[in-house]
Amino acid sequence: MRFPSRLLAANMAFALLLWAALVVLVAVVGAVIAINGSLTESAWEKAAQVPRWYALFVGVALVREYLPMYIAHGQTRRQFGAQGAVTVALFAPFLALLLVLGYLLETGIYALAGLEQALGQVHLFTDPGQLPVVFTEYLVEFLAWIVAGAFMGAGFYRWREGGVFTIPVGVGLVLLAESTVGPGLRLPFLLGRLGRLGLDLPKSPAVALAIGLAVLLAGLALTWSIIRDVPLRNRWS
C-alpha cells in the first residue's frame, strides 16, 4: 500500500468534496440572510470555524484507523510515524488553501452584491484580501488541530478509556496555536467568558508560524512516544 501518497490523495479528494458542499451551504444561508437585509459580515468567516473539527478527526483517524491497517500491510511503526508526519505537514496547508479560496469566492460575490465583507472576530489579518496572512492563520490552526487529534487518537488506541488523560494536552496544543492567531479557543458547550480560553501572546505571522511549528513538532514527538511500540488491537475488541 502506497503511503503517504495514497492516504494523502484520498483525504485531499474528500476534503475538496466537503469544501464544495460547505461553499454551497454558506452561499445558500448567506443569500437567505441577505434577502432579509441583515448580512453585514463575512459568512465564510463564521463557516471557517467548522473545518478545524474536521482536521481534528483526520488526525484521530490517522492513528486509530490507518496505523493498524498499514502495519498489517508491511509498514513498520517507524515508517508509519515518519510518513504520517509528512501527511500532516502536507494536508494542513491544503486545508488552509481551501479556506483562502473560500474567502476569494466570497469577496467576488460580495462585490457583485454590493455587500461589505466585514470581519466579526479577531484574526491575524484585518481584511480577507490579505491572502498570505489568511493562509498563515489557517495553516497554524490546522497543523495544531490535526496533530492534537493524532496525539489523542494514539492515546485512546493504546490505553482505550485511559486516553482521556491525553485530552488536556491536546487541548493545550490547540490553545497555544489559537492564541497566536486570535483570542484563543472557544468551547461551544460553555457560554460567555467561561467558553473562551486564551493566552496573551503576540499576534504576528512570524510568531504564529514559529509557535505553530513548535506545536507540530511537540505533537508529533508526543504521538510517536505512544505509537513507537504500541501493540496492534482487534478494532472490535
PDB file of C-alpha atoms in Angstrom:
ATOM      1  CA  MET A   1       0.000   0.000   0.000  1.00  0.00           C
ATOM      2  CA  ARG A   2       1.489   3.317  -1.014  1.00  0.00           C
ATOM      3  CA  PHE A   3       1.847   5.640   1.948  1.00  0.00           C
ATOM      4  CA  PRO A   4       1.573   8.559   2.421  1.00  0.00           C
ATOM      5  CA  SER A   5       0.687   9.402  -1.194  1.00  0.00           C
ATOM      6  CA  ARG A   6      -2.462   7.274  -1.420  1.00  0.00           C
ATOM      7  CA  LEU A   7      -3.739   8.285   2.018  1.00  0.00           C
ATOM      8  CA  LEU A   8      -2.932  11.930   1.392  1.00  0.00           C
ATOM      9  CA  ALA A   9      -4.638  11.948  -2.016  1.00  0.00           C
ATOM     10  CA  ALA A  10      -7.746  10.259  -0.614  1.00  0.00           C
ATOM     11  CA  ASN A  11      -8.033  12.778   2.213  1.00  0.00           C
ATOM     12  CA  MET A  12      -7.469  15.694  -0.167  1.00  0.00           C
ATOM     13  CA  ALA A  13     -10.197  14.458  -2.513  1.00  0.00           C
ATOM     14  CA  PHE A  14     -12.646  14.015   0.355  1.00  0.00           C
ATOM     15  CA  ALA A  15     -11.741  17.417   1.826  1.00  0.00           C
ATOM     16  CA  LEU A  16     -12.361  19.021  -1.569  1.00  0.00           C
ATOM     17  CA  LEU A  17     -15.844  17.496  -1.704  1.00  0.00           C
ATOM     18  CA  LEU A  18     -16.614  18.716   1.820  1.00  0.00           C
ATOM     19  CA  TRP A  19     -15.297  22.169   0.920  1.00  0.00           C
ATOM     20  CA  ALA A  20     -17.561  22.338  -2.139  1.00  0.00           C
ATOM     21  CA  ALA A  21     -20.554  21.311  -0.014  1.00  0.00           C
ATOM     22  CA  LEU A  22     -19.655  23.930   2.592  1.00  0.00           C
ATOM     23  CA  VAL A  23     -19.355  26.624  -0.095  1.00  0.00           C
ATOM     24  CA  VAL A  24     -22.843  25.795  -1.374  1.00  0.00           C
ATOM     25  CA  LEU A  25     -24.289  25.742   2.144  1.00  0.00           C
ATOM     26  CA  VAL A  26     -22.718  29.079   3.082  1.00  0.00           C
ATOM     27  CA  ALA A  27     -23.906  30.623  -0.203  1.00  0.00           C
ATOM     28  CA  VAL A  28     -27.488  29.490   0.412  1.00  0.00           C
ATOM     29  CA  VAL A  29     -27.546  30.626   4.032  1.00  0.00           C
ATOM     30  CA  GLY A  30     -25.846  33.899   3.136  1.00  0.00           C
ATOM     31  CA  ALA A  31     -28.356  34.538   0.341  1.00  0.00           C
ATOM     32  CA  VAL A  32     -31.286  33.998   2.706  1.00  0.00           C
ATOM     33  CA  ILE A  33     -29.792  36.375   5.264  1.00  0.00           C
ATOM     34  CA  ALA A  34     -29.000  38.952   2.564  1.00  0.00           C
ATOM     35  CA  ILE A  35     -32.577  38.850   1.278  1.00  0.00           C
ATOM     36  CA  ASN A  36     -33.716  39.764   4.774  1.00  0.00           C
ATOM     37  CA  GLY A  37     -31.248  42.657   4.714  1.00  0.00           C
ATOM     38  CA  SER A  38     -29.206  41.502   7.712  1.00  0.00           C
ATOM     39  CA  LEU A  39     -25.993  40.227   6.088  1.00  0.00           C
ATOM     40  CA  THR A  40     -23.401  42.671   7.408  1.00  0.00           C
ATOM     41  CA  GLU A  41     -20.368  40.420   7.959  1.00  0.00           C
ATOM     42  CA  SER A  42     -18.393  37.702   6.234  1.00  0.00           C
ATOM     43  CA  ALA A  43     -20.413  34.491   6.220  1.00  0.00           C
ATOM     44  CA  TRP A  44     -17.319  32.465   5.311  1.00  0.00           C
ATOM     45  CA  GLU A  45     -15.558  33.676   8.446  1.00  0.00           C
ATOM     46  CA  LYS A  46     -18.261  32.006  10.552  1.00  0.00           C
ATOM     47  CA  ALA A  47     -18.219  28.831   8.473  1.00  0.00           C
ATOM     48  CA  ALA A  48     -14.407  28.604   8.687  1.00  0.00           C
ATOM     49  CA  GLN A  49     -14.719  27.542  12.315  1.00  0.00           C
ATOM     50  CA  VAL A  50     -16.150  24.173  11.248  1.00  0.00           C
ATOM     51  CA  PRO A  51     -13.202  22.707   9.239  1.00  0.00           C
ATOM     52  CA  ARG A  52     -10.917  22.723  12.283  1.00  0.00           C
ATOM     53  CA  TRP A  53     -13.083  19.972  13.808  1.00  0.00           C
ATOM     54  CA  TYR A  54     -12.753  18.008  10.599  1.00  0.00           C
ATOM     55  CA  ALA A  55      -8.974  18.451  10.854  1.00  0.00           C
ATOM     56  CA  LEU A  56      -9.099  17.124  14.420  1.00  0.00           C
ATOM     57  CA  PHE A  57     -10.867  13.940  13.353  1.00  0.00           C
ATOM     58  CA  VAL A  58      -8.497  13.469  10.418  1.00  0.00           C
ATOM     59  CA  GLY A  59      -5.697  13.401  12.998  1.00  0.00           C
ATOM     60  CA  VAL A  60      -7.599  10.918  15.146  1.00  0.00           C
ATOM     61  CA  ALA A  61      -8.281   8.634  12.180  1.00  0.00           C
ATOM     62  CA  LEU A  62      -4.660   8.798  11.044  1.00  0.00           C
ATOM     63  CA  VAL A  63      -3.648   6.730  14.056  1.00  0.00           C
ATOM     64  CA  ARG A  64      -6.764   4.831  15.102  1.00  0.00           C
ATOM     65  CA  GLU A  65      -7.775   3.704  11.620  1.00  0.00           C
ATOM     66  CA  TYR A  66      -4.680   3.784   9.415  1.00  0.00           C
ATOM     67  CA  LEU A  67      -1.886   2.785  11.797  1.00  0.00           C
ATOM     68  CA  PRO A  68      -3.074  -0.834  12.199  1.00  0.00           C
ATOM     69  CA  MET A  69      -4.024  -1.054   8.513  1.00  0.00           C
ATOM     70  CA  TYR A  70      -0.612  -0.004   7.226  1.00  0.00           C
ATOM     71  CA  ILE A  71       1.363  -2.007   9.772  1.00  0.00           C
ATOM     72  CA  ALA A  72      -0.667  -5.076   8.785  1.00  0.00           C
ATOM     73  CA  HIS A  73       0.433  -4.443   5.192  1.00  0.00           C
ATOM     74  CA  GLY A  74       4.148  -4.389   5.954  1.00  0.00           C
ATOM     75  CA  GLN A  75       4.917  -0.880   7.236  1.00  0.00           C
ATOM     76  CA  THR A  76       6.994  -0.584  10.391  1.00  0.00           C
ATOM     77  CA  ARG A  77       5.891   1.769  13.146  1.00  0.00           C
ATOM     78  CA  ARG A  78       8.885   3.974  12.422  1.00  0.00           C
ATOM     79  CA  GLN A  79       7.968   4.191   8.734  1.00  0.00           C
ATOM     80  CA  PHE A  80       4.369   4.989   9.593  1.00  0.00           C
ATOM     81  CA  GLY A  81       5.437   7.662  12.076  1.00  0.00           C
ATOM     82  CA  ALA A  82       7.727   9.397   9.578  1.00  0.00           C
ATOM     83  CA  GLN A  83       5.307   9.197   6.686  1.00  0.00           C
ATOM     84  CA  GLY A  84       2.377  10.161   8.897  1.00  0.00           C
ATOM     85  CA  ALA A  85       4.264  13.328   9.816  1.00  0.00           C
ATOM     86  CA  VAL A  86       4.623  14.076   6.097  1.00  0.00           C
ATOM     87  CA  THR A  87       0.879  13.582   5.662  1.00  0.00           C
ATOM     88  CA  VAL A  88       0.109  16.079   8.432  1.00  0.00           C
ATOM     89  CA  ALA A  89       2.640  18.590   7.097  1.00  0.00           C
ATOM     90  CA  LEU A  90       1.119  18.492   3.592  1.00  0.00           C
ATOM     91  CA  PHE A  91      -2.566  18.138   4.430  1.00  0.00           C
ATOM     92  CA  ALA A  92      -2.673  21.186   6.737  1.00  0.00           C
ATOM     93  CA  PRO A  93      -1.582  23.686   4.049  1.00  0.00           C
ATOM     94  CA  PHE A  94      -4.017  22.069   1.610  1.00  0.00           C
ATOM     95  CA  LEU A  95      -6.896  22.758   4.017  1.00  0.00           C
ATOM     96  CA  ALA A  96      -5.604  26.295   4.592  1.00  0.00           C
ATOM     97  CA  LEU A  97      -5.581  26.883   0.830  1.00  0.00           C
ATOM     98  CA  LEU A  98      -9.222  25.786   0.613  1.00  0.00           C
ATOM     99  CA  LEU A  99     -10.130  28.340   3.286  1.00  0.00           C
ATOM    100  CA  VAL A 100      -8.306  31.051   1.328  1.00  0.00           C
ATOM    101  CA  LEU A 101     -10.228  30.088  -1.829  1.00  0.00           C
ATOM    102  CA  GLY A 102     -13.457  30.388   0.145  1.00  0.00           C
ATOM    103  CA  TYR A 103     -12.624  33.969   1.081  1.00  0.00           C
ATOM    104  CA  LEU A 104     -11.732  34.752  -2.539  1.00  0.00           C
ATOM    105  CA  LEU A 105     -15.079  33.439  -3.773  1.00  0.00           C
ATOM    106  CA  GLU A 106     -16.920  35.394  -1.106  1.00  0.00           C
ATOM    107  CA  THR A 107     -15.033  38.588  -1.978  1.00  0.00           C
ATOM    108  CA  GLY A 108     -16.228  38.344  -5.575  1.00  0.00           C
ATOM    109  CA  ILE A 109     -19.817  37.568  -4.606  1.00  0.00           C
ATOM    110  CA  TYR A 110     -19.973  40.368  -2.042  1.00  0.00           C
ATOM    111  CA  ALA A 111     -18.529  42.823  -4.563  1.00  0.00           C
ATOM    112  CA  LEU A 112     -21.205  41.906  -7.117  1.00  0.00           C
ATOM    113  CA  ALA A 113     -23.947  42.183  -4.496  1.00  0.00           C
ATOM    114  CA  GLY A 114     -22.625  45.454  -3.052  1.00  0.00           C
ATOM    115  CA  LEU A 115     -22.086  43.931   0.385  1.00  0.00           C
ATOM    116  CA  GLU A 116     -19.316  44.699   2.866  1.00  0.00           C
ATOM    117  CA  GLN A 117     -17.111  41.717   3.718  1.00  0.00           C
ATOM    118  CA  ALA A 118     -16.554  42.808   7.314  1.00  0.00           C
ATOM    119  CA  LEU A 119     -14.866  40.568   9.892  1.00  0.00           C
ATOM    120  CA  GLY A 120     -16.566  39.935  13.210  1.00  0.00           C
ATOM    121  CA  GLN A 121     -13.676  38.291  15.061  1.00  0.00           C
ATOM    122  CA  VAL A 122     -10.034  38.929  15.898  1.00  0.00           C
ATOM    123  CA  HIS A 123      -7.591  37.498  13.349  1.00  0.00           C
ATOM    124  CA  LEU A 124      -4.017  37.904  12.217  1.00  0.00           C
ATOM    125  CA  PHE A 125      -5.489  39.561   9.142  1.00  0.00           C
ATOM    126  CA  THR A 126      -7.667  42.652   9.153  1.00  0.00           C
ATOM    127  CA  ASP A 127      -9.005  42.154   5.638  1.00  0.00           C
ATOM    128  CA  PRO A 128      -9.837  38.930   3.742  1.00  0.00           C
ATOM    129  CA  GLY A 129      -7.758  40.266   0.860  1.00  0.00           C
ATOM    130  CA  GLN A 130      -4.537  39.780   2.857  1.00  0.00           C
ATOM    131  CA  LEU A 131      -4.197  36.311   1.368  1.00  0.00           C
ATOM    132  CA  PRO A 132      -0.708  35.334   2.669  1.00  0.00           C
ATOM    133  CA  VAL A 133      -1.740  36.232   6.221  1.00  0.00           C
ATOM    134  CA  VAL A 134      -5.086  34.461   5.843  1.00  0.00           C
ATOM    135  CA  PHE A 135      -3.212  31.350   4.674  1.00  0.00           C
ATOM    136  CA  THR A 136      -0.761  31.610   7.579  1.00  0.00           C
ATOM    137  CA  GLU A 137      -3.520  31.823  10.180  1.00  0.00           C
ATOM    138  CA  TYR A 138      -5.376  28.765   8.974  1.00  0.00           C
ATOM    139  CA  LEU A 139      -2.168  26.818   8.377  1.00  0.00           C
ATOM    140  CA  VAL A 140      -1.187  27.290  12.036  1.00  0.00           C
ATOM    141  CA  GLU A 141      -4.678  26.284  13.152  1.00  0.00           C
ATOM    142  CA  PHE A 142      -4.847  23.154  11.037  1.00  0.00           C
ATOM    143  CA  LEU A 143      -1.358  21.999  11.999  1.00  0.00           C
ATOM    144  CA  ALA A 144      -2.367  22.211  15.666  1.00  0.00           C
ATOM    145  CA  TRP A 145      -5.774  20.585  15.315  1.00  0.00           C
ATOM    146  CA  ILE A 146      -4.519  17.675  13.180  1.00  0.00           C
ATOM    147  CA  VAL A 147      -1.554  16.867  15.381  1.00  0.00           C
ATOM    148  CA  ALA A 148      -3.661  17.203  18.538  1.00  0.00           C
ATOM    149  CA  GLY A 149      -6.121  14.743  17.025  1.00  0.00           C
ATOM    150  CA  ALA A 150      -3.322  12.314  16.172  1.00  0.00           C
ATOM    151  CA  PHE A 151      -1.943  12.512  19.711  1.00  0.00           C
ATOM    152  CA  MET A 152      -5.308  11.949  21.372  1.00  0.00           C
ATOM    153  CA  GLY A 153      -6.206   9.237  18.875  1.00  0.00           C
ATOM    154  CA  ALA A 154      -2.958   7.457  19.717  1.00  0.00           C
ATOM    155  CA  GLY A 155      -3.762   7.710  23.422  1.00  0.00           C
ATOM    156  CA  PHE A 156      -7.214   6.203  23.032  1.00  0.00           C
ATOM    157  CA  TYR A 157      -5.906   3.487  20.701  1.00  0.00           C
ATOM    158  CA  ARG A 158      -3.242   2.406  23.159  1.00  0.00           C
ATOM    159  CA  TRP A 159      -4.969   2.920  26.504  1.00  0.00           C
ATOM    160  CA  ARG A 160      -8.634   2.903  25.481  1.00  0.00           C
ATOM    161  CA  GLU A 161     -10.548   4.741  28.245  1.00  0.00           C
ATOM    162  CA  GLY A 162      -7.209   5.884  29.674  1.00  0.00           C
ATOM    163  CA  GLY A 163      -6.771   8.020  26.577  1.00  0.00           C
ATOM    164  CA  VAL A 164      -8.975  10.618  28.260  1.00  0.00           C
ATOM    165  CA  PHE A 165      -5.852  11.822  30.054  1.00  0.00           C
ATOM    166  CA  THR A 166      -4.390  12.921  26.711  1.00  0.00           C
ATOM    167  CA  ILE A 167      -7.265  15.367  26.135  1.00  0.00           C
ATOM    168  CA  PRO A 168      -5.873  18.199  28.334  1.00  0.00           C
ATOM    169  CA  VAL A 169      -2.556  18.003  26.476  1.00  0.00           C
ATOM    170  CA  GLY A 170      -4.308  18.012  23.111  1.00  0.00           C
ATOM    171  CA  VAL A 171      -6.405  21.000  24.166  1.00  0.00           C
ATOM    172  CA  GLY A 172      -3.217  22.719  25.329  1.00  0.00           C
ATOM    173  CA  LEU A 173      -1.584  22.277  21.924  1.00  0.00           C
ATOM    174  CA  VAL A 174      -4.611  23.751  20.177  1.00  0.00           C
ATOM    175  CA  LEU A 175      -4.942  26.552  22.719  1.00  0.00           C
ATOM    176  CA  LEU A 176      -1.326  27.594  22.238  1.00  0.00           C
ATOM    177  CA  ALA A 177      -1.719  27.796  18.464  1.00  0.00           C
ATOM    178  CA  GLU A 178      -5.110  29.510  18.583  1.00  0.00           C
ATOM    179  CA  SER A 179      -3.771  32.170  20.942  1.00  0.00           C
ATOM    180  CA  THR A 180      -1.253  33.284  18.317  1.00  0.00           C
ATOM    181  CA  VAL A 181      -3.889  33.958  15.653  1.00  0.00           C
ATOM    182  CA  GLY A 182      -6.853  35.205  17.690  1.00  0.00           C
ATOM    183  CA  PRO A 183      -8.336  35.443  21.172  1.00  0.00           C
ATOM    184  CA  GLY A 184      -7.928  31.740  21.857  1.00  0.00           C
ATOM    185  CA  LEU A 185     -10.070  28.623  21.867  1.00  0.00           C
ATOM    186  CA  ARG A 186     -13.857  28.795  22.018  1.00  0.00           C
ATOM    187  CA  LEU A 187     -15.589  25.928  23.810  1.00  0.00           C
ATOM    188  CA  PRO A 188     -19.031  25.534  22.220  1.00  0.00           C
ATOM    189  CA  PHE A 189     -20.555  23.844  25.263  1.00  0.00           C
ATOM    190  CA  LEU A 190     -19.861  26.836  27.540  1.00  0.00           C
ATOM    191  CA  LEU A 191     -21.150  30.389  27.315  1.00  0.00           C
ATOM    192  CA  GLY A 192     -19.667  33.802  27.886  1.00  0.00           C
ATOM    193  CA  ARG A 193     -16.143  34.165  29.238  1.00  0.00           C
ATOM    194  CA  LEU A 194     -16.165  30.597  30.507  1.00  0.00           C
ATOM    195  CA  GLY A 195     -16.459  29.468  26.896  1.00  0.00           C
ATOM    196  CA  ARG A 196     -13.229  31.192  25.812  1.00  0.00           C
ATOM    197  CA  LEU A 197      -9.736  30.005  26.701  1.00  0.00           C
ATOM    198  CA  GLY A 198      -6.803  32.098  25.579  1.00  0.00           C
ATOM    199  CA  LEU A 199      -3.234  33.148  26.260  1.00  0.00           C
ATOM    200  CA  ASP A 200      -1.889  36.660  25.901  1.00  0.00           C
ATOM    201  CA  LEU A 201       0.553  36.075  23.055  1.00  0.00           C
ATOM    202  CA  PRO A 202       1.899  38.464  20.385  1.00  0.00           C
ATOM    203  CA  LYS A 203      -0.138  38.482  17.194  1.00  0.00           C
ATOM    204  CA  SER A 204       2.088  38.395  14.131  1.00  0.00           C
ATOM    205  CA  PRO A 205       2.535  35.945  11.244  1.00  0.00           C
ATOM    206  CA  ALA A 206       6.151  35.245  12.227  1.00  0.00           C
ATOM    207  CA  VAL A 207       5.268  34.426  15.842  1.00  0.00           C
ATOM    208  CA  ALA A 208       2.287  32.353  14.735  1.00  0.00           C
ATOM    209  CA  LEU A 209       4.388  30.299  12.317  1.00  0.00           C
ATOM    210  CA  ALA A 210       7.120  29.751  14.906  1.00  0.00           C
ATOM    211  CA  ILE A 211       4.687  28.571  17.563  1.00  0.00           C
ATOM    212  CA  GLY A 212       2.715  26.560  15.005  1.00  0.00           C
ATOM    213  CA  LEU A 213       5.895  24.715  14.027  1.00  0.00           C
ATOM    214  CA  ALA A 214       6.748  24.146  17.692  1.00  0.00           C
ATOM    215  CA  VAL A 215       3.253  22.758  18.332  1.00  0.00           C
ATOM    216  CA  LEU A 216       3.564  20.477  15.311  1.00  0.00           C
ATOM    217  CA  LEU A 217       6.937  19.093  16.401  1.00  0.00           C
ATOM    218  CA  ALA A 218       5.825  18.676  20.017  1.00  0.00           C
ATOM    219  CA  GLY A 219       2.626  16.938  18.965  1.00  0.00           C
ATOM    220  CA  LEU A 220       4.449  14.592  16.599  1.00  0.00           C
ATOM    221  CA  ALA A 221       7.016  13.748  19.278  1.00  0.00           C
ATOM    222  CA  LEU A 222       4.296  13.015  21.834  1.00  0.00           C
ATOM    223  CA  THR A 223       2.381  10.884  19.346  1.00  0.00           C
ATOM    224  CA  TRP A 224       5.497   8.928  18.428  1.00  0.00           C
ATOM    225  CA  SER A 225       6.219   8.243  22.114  1.00  0.00           C
ATOM    226  CA  ILE A 226       2.851   6.452  22.262  1.00  0.00           C
ATOM    227  CA  ILE A 227       2.863   4.530  18.981  1.00  0.00           C
ATOM    228  CA  ARG A 228       6.539   3.548  18.771  1.00  0.00           C
ATOM    229  CA  ASP A 229       5.830   0.200  20.450  1.00  0.00           C
ATOM    230  CA  VAL A 230       2.029   0.126  20.578  1.00  0.00           C
ATOM    231  CA  PRO A 231       0.559  -3.388  20.159  1.00  0.00           C
ATOM    232  CA  LEU A 232      -1.966  -3.869  17.384  1.00  0.00           C
ATOM    233  CA  ARG A 233      -5.508  -4.318  18.624  1.00  0.00           C
ATOM    234  CA  ASN A 234      -8.552  -6.011  17.236  1.00  0.00           C
ATOM    235  CA  ARG A 235     -10.647  -2.936  16.406  1.00  0.00           C
ATOM    236  CA  TRP A 236     -13.791  -4.675  17.665  1.00  0.00           C
ATOM    237  CA  SER A 237     -12.325  -5.783  20.988  1.00  0.00           C
TER     238      SER A 237
END
